[in-house]
Short mmCIF file of C-alpha atoms in Angstrom, two decimals:
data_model
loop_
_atom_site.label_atom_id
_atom_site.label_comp_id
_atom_site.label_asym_id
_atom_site.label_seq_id
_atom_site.Cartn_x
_atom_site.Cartn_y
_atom_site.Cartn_z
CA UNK A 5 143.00 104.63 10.81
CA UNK A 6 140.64 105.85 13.65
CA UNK A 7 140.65 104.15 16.90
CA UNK A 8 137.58 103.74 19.09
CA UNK A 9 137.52 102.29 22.47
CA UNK A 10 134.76 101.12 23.83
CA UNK A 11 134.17 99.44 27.54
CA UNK A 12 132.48 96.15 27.45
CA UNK A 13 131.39 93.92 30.25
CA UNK A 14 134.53 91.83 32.08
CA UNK A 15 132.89 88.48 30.75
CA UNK A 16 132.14 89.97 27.20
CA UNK A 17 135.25 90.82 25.56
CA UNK A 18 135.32 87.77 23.16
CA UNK A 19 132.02 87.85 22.82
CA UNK A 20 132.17 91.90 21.51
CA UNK A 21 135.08 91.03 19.18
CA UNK A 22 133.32 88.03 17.33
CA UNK A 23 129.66 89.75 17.74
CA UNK A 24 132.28 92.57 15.65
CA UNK A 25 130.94 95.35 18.43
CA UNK A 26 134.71 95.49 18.39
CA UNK A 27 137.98 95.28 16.51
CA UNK A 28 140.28 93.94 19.11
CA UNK A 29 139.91 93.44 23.12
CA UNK A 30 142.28 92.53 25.93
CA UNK A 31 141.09 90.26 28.48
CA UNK A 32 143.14 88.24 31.55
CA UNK A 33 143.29 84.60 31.70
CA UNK A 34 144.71 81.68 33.89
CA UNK A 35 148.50 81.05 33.16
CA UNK A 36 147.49 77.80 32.22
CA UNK A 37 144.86 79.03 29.58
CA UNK A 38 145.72 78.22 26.00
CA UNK A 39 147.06 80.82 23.49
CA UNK A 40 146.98 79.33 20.37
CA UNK A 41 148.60 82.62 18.89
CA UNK A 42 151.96 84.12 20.10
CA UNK A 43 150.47 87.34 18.14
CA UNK A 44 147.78 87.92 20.71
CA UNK A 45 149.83 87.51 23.50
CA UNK A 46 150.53 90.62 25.61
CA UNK A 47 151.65 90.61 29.21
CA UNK A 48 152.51 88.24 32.18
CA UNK A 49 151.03 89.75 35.27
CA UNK A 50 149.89 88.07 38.87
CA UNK A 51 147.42 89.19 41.29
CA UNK A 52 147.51 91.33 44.25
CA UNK A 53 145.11 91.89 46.66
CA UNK A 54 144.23 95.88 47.44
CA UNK A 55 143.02 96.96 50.46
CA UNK A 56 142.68 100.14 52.77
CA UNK A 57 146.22 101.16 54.23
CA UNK A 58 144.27 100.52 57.76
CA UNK A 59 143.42 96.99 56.93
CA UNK A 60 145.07 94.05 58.36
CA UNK A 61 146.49 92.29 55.70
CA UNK A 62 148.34 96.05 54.91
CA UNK A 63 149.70 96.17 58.74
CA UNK A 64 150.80 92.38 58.13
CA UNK A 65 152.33 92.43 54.58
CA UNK A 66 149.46 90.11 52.89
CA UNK A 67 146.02 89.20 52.48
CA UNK A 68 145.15 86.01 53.81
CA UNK A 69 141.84 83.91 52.95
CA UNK A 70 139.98 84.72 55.50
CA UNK A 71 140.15 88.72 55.16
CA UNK A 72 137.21 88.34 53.18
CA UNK A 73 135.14 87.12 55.97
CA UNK A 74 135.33 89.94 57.74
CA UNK A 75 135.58 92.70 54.87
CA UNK A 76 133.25 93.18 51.48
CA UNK A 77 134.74 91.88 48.52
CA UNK A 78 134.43 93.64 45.04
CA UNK A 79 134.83 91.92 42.42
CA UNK A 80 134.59 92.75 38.55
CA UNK A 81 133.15 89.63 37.85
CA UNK A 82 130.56 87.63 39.84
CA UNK A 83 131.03 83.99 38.39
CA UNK A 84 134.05 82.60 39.60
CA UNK A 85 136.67 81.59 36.70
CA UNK A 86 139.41 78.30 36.60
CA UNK A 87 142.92 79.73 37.22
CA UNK A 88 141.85 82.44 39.69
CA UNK A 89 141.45 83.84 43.01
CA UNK A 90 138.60 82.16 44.11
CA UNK A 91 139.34 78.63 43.30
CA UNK A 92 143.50 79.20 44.04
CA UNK A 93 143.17 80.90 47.00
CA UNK A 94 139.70 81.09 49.27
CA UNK A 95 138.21 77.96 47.88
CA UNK A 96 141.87 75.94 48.86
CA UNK A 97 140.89 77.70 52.75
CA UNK A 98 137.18 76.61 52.75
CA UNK A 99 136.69 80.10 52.67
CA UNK A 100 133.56 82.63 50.66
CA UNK A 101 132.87 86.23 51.20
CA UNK A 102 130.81 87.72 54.15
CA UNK A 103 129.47 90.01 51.04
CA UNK A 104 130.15 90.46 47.41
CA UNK A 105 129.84 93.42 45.18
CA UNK A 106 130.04 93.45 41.48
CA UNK A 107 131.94 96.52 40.60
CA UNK A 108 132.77 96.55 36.49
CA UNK A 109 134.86 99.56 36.85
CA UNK A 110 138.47 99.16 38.58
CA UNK A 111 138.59 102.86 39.23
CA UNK A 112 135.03 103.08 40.38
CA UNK A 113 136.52 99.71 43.05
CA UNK A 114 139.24 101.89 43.88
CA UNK A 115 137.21 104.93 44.94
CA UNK A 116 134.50 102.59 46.88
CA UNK A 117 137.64 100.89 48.86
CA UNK A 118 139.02 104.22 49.53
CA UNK A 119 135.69 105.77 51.18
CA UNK A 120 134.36 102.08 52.34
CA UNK A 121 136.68 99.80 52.84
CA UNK A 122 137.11 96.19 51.51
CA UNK A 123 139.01 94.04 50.07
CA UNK A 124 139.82 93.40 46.17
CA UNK A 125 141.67 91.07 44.04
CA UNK A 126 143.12 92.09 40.66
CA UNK A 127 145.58 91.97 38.02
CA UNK A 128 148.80 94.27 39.45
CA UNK A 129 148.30 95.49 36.14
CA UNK A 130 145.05 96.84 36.00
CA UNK A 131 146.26 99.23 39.24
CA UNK A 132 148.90 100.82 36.73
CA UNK A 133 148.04 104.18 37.41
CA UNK A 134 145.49 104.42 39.63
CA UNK A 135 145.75 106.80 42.72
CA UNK A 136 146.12 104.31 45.15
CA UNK A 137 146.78 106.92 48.00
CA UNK A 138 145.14 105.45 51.30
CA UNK A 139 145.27 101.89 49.73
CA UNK A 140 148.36 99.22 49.68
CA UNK A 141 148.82 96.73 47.72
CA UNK A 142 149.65 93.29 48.99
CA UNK A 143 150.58 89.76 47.51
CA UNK A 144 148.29 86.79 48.37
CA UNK A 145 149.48 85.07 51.46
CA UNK A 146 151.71 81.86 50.08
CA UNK A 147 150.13 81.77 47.25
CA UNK A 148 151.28 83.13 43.53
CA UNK A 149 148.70 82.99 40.76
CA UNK A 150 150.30 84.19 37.50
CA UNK A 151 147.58 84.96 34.99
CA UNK A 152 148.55 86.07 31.13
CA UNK A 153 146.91 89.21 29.33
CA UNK A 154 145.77 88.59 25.77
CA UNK A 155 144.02 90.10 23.17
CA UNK A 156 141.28 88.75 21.89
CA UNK A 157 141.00 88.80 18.03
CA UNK A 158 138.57 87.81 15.25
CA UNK A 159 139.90 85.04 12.85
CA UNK A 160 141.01 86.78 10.39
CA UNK A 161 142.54 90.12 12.16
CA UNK A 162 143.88 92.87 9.47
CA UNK A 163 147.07 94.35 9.40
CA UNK A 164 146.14 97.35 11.32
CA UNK A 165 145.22 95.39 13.66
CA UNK A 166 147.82 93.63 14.50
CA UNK A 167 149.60 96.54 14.36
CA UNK A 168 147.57 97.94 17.00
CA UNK A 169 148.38 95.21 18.90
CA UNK A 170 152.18 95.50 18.92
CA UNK A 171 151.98 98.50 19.58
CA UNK A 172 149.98 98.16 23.15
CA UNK A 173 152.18 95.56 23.64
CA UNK A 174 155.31 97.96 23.30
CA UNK A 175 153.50 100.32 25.89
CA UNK A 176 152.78 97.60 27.92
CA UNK A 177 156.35 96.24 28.01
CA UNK A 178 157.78 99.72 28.47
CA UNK A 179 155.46 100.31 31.81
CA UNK A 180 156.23 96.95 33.24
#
């Protein structure tokens, strides 16, 4: 069968799948999230932060709360979500960002950071592939937030697509 894919606002993959704008998507969610199917889960994952290899938190091994005080932050989505960086990490400091930018596009976040600075917080899986050359990686300072990828599904998903399924989650396992 053919396969379309189709890019859908960060916030709207459930919402495509049971509007049927799409078959299946994969969104992130808090490690504490509820999967009420093992068949649409897909990965474990954590976040990083990602940053210009002439930031601070590169030269010290680790973003730390306050980096975003003193950088712009891009973000993919611009209302904060349970489970995730803002309320496990700056919100724990009593710190927000000097400026935000809402950025739906990883690789267009990459290429901004690369030519403008700033800071970032994402899956490590969403970086994959991306030429990160400039950029580092770093974990979040003392702090591990293990989020879960999943796909989201309608009710009553067909055989092909569960098949799809496994079989992103066989890629998915073999990159990781």
């Amino acid at each position: 069968s053919d396969v379309d894919f189709v890019r859908v606002v960060h916030d709207g993959v459930t919402d495509a799948v049971l509007r049927r704008r799409a078959d299946i998507g994969v969104a992130v969610f808090a490690e504490d999230a509820p999967i009420a199917d093992p068949d649409r889960f897909l990965a474990n994952d954590r976040l990083v932060g990602l940053v210009r290899d002439d930031h601070a938190a590169a030269r010290r091994g680790a973003l730390v709360p306050e980096d975003i005080r003193t950088s712009v932050y891009l973000t993919r989505g611009d209302r904060p979500q349970r489970g995730f960086e803002h309320h496990r990490f700056f919100e724990p400091a009593g710190v927000r960002p000097h400026a935000l930018r809402k950025v739906e596009s990883v690789a267009l976040i990459v290429r901004l950071m690369r030519r403008h600075g700033g800071v970032t917080v994402q899956p490590r899986l969403v970086l994959g592939d991306a030429d990160l050359t400039g950029l580092a990686v770093v974990p979040l300072a003392n702090t591990e937030i293990a989020v879960r990828w999943a796909f989201a599904l309608r009710a009553d998903p067909s055989d092909a697509h569960l098949e799809i399924c496994q079989a992103i989650r066989s890629l998915v396992a073999a990159a990781t």
